[in-house]
Coordinates of C-alpha atoms in Angstrom, one line a residue:
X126 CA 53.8 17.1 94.0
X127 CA 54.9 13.8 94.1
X128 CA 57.6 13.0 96.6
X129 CA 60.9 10.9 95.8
X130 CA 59.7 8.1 98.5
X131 CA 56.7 7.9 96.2
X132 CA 58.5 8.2 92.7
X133 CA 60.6 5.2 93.8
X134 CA 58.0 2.9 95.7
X135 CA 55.7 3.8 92.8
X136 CA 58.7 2.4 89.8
X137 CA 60.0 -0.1 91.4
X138 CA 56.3 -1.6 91.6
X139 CA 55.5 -1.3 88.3
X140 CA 58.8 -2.7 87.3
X141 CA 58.0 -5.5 89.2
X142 CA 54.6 -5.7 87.9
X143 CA 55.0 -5.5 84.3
X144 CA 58.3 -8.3 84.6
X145 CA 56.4 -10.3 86.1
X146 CA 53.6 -10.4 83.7
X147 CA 56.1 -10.7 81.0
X148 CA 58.3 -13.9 82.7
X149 CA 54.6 -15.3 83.3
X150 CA 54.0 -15.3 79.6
X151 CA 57.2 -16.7 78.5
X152 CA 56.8 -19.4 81.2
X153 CA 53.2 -20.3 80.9
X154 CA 54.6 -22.0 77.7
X155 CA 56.7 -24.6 80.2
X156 CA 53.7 -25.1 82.8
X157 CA 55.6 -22.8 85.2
X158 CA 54.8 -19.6 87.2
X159 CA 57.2 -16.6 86.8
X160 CA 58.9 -16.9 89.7
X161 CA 60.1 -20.2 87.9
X162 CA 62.2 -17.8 85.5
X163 CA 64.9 -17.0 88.0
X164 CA 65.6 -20.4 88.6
X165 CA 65.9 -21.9 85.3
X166 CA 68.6 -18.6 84.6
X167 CA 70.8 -19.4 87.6
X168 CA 70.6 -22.7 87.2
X169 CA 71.8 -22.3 83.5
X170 CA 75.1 -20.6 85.2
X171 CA 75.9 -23.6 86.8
X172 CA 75.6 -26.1 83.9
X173 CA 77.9 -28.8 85.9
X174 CA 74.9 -28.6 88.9
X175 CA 74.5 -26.7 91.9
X176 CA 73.1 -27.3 95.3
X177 CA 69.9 -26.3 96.8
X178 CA 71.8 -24.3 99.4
X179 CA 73.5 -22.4 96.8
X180 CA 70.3 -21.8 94.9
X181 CA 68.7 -20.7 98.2
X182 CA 71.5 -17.7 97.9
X183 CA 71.9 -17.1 94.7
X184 CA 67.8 -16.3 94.0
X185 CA 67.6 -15.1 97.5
X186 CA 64.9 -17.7 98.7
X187 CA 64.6 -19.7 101.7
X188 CA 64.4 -23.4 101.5
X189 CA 60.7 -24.2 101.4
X190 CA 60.4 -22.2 98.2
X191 CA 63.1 -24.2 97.0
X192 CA 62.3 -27.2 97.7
X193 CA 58.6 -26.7 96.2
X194 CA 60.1 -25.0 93.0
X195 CA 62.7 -27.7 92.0
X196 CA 59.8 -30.6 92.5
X197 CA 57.6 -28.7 89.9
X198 CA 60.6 -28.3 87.2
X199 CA 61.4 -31.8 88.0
X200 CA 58.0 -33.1 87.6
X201 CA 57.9 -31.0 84.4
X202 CA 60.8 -32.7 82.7
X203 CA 63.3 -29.5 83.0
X204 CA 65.4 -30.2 86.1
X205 CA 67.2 -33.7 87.4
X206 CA 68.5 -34.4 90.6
X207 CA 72.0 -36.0 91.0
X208 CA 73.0 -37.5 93.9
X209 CA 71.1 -38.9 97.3
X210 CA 67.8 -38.9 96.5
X211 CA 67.0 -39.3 100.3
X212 CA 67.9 -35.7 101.2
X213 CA 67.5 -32.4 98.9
X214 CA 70.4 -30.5 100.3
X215 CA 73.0 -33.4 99.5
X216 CA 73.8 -34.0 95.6
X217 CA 73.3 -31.6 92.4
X218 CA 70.6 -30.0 90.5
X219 CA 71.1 -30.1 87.0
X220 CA 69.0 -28.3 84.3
X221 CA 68.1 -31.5 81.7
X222 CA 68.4 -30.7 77.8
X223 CA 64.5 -29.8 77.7
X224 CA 65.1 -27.3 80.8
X225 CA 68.5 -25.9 78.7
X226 CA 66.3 -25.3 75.8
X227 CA 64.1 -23.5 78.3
X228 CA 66.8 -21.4 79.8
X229 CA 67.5 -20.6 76.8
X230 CA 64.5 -19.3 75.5
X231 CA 63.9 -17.8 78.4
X232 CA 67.4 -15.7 78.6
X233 CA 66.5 -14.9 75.0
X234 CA 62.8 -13.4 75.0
X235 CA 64.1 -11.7 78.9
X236 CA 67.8 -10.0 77.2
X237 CA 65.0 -8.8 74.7
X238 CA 62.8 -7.3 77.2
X239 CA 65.2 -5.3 78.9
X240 CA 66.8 -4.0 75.5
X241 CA 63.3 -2.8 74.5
X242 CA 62.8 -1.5 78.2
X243 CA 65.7 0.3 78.3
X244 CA 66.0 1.8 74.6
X245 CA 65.3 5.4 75.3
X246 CA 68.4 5.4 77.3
X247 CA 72.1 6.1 76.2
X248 CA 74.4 3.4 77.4
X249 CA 75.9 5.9 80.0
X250 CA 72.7 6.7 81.4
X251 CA 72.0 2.9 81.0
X252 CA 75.1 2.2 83.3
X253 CA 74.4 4.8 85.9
X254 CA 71.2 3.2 86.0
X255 CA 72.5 -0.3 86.7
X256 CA 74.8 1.5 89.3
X257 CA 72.3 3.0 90.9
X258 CA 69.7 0.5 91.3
X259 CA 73.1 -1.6 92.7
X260 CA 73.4 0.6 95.5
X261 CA 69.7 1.2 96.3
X262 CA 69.9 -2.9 96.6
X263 CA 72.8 -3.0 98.8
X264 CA 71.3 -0.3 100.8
X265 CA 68.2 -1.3 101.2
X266 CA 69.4 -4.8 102.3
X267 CA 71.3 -3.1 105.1
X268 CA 68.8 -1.1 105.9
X269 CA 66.5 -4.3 106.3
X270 CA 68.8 -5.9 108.3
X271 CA 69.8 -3.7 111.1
X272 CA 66.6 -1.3 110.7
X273 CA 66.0 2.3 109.8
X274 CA 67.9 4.6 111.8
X275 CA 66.3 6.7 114.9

């Protein structure tokens, strides 16, 4: 029998496997990786810019992968920087109409995914879901911050 520390390590990989594959076909078609996807969707929040600090919080990355990310969309024609130019952590990222379009897209063909993902579920299980998966983050983000209790 399959234990619950199994059942969960064991969905929340394949979630993670199969979105990935999925956000690395929709942004193959910009030259980008799927890790790409998260940034094009915050960043299409925050049409009037936002830092890199704040997109270092808001996808949860630290600032080299930053940094590397925003060169690559702005090399690909998708993101601009306003602002100084001498230092990335002073001035505005900005998605440019080509990386709208994207973002676009991209919300699009990903709202799709999770409709079709989630269809065998009612909208109340669909919430509790959603609910659920809010506190195992929270938790687990505790947990990885002041360790697993003796």
């Amino acid at each position: 029998m399959v234990d619950r520390f199994e059942k969960f390590s064991l969905a929340i990989s394949e979630i993670s496997k199969y979105w990935h594959k999925l956000a690395a076909e929709e942004m193959e078609k910009y030259g980008l990786r799927s890790t790409h996807s998260i940034y094009i969707l915050t960043m299409a929040k925050y049409p009037q810019g936002i830092t890199a600090p704040q997109i270092c919080e808001y996808c949860n990355k630290d600032k080299a992968d930053v940094s590397r990310m925003m060169a690559i969309m702005e090399e690909k024609g998708l993101v601009k920087k306003e602002g100084t130019n001498q230092n990335l952590y002073r001035g505005v990222f900005k998605l440019t109409d080509t990386g709208k379009k994207a973002a676009e897209h991209v919300h699009q063909r990903a709202s799709l995914a999770v409709e079709l993902a989630g269809k065998d579920l009612t909208e109340e299980k669909r919430n509790i879901f959603y609910e659920a998966l809010e506190s195992i983050v929270f938790n687990l983000r505790e947990l990885s911050k002041k360790g697993i209790p003796e």
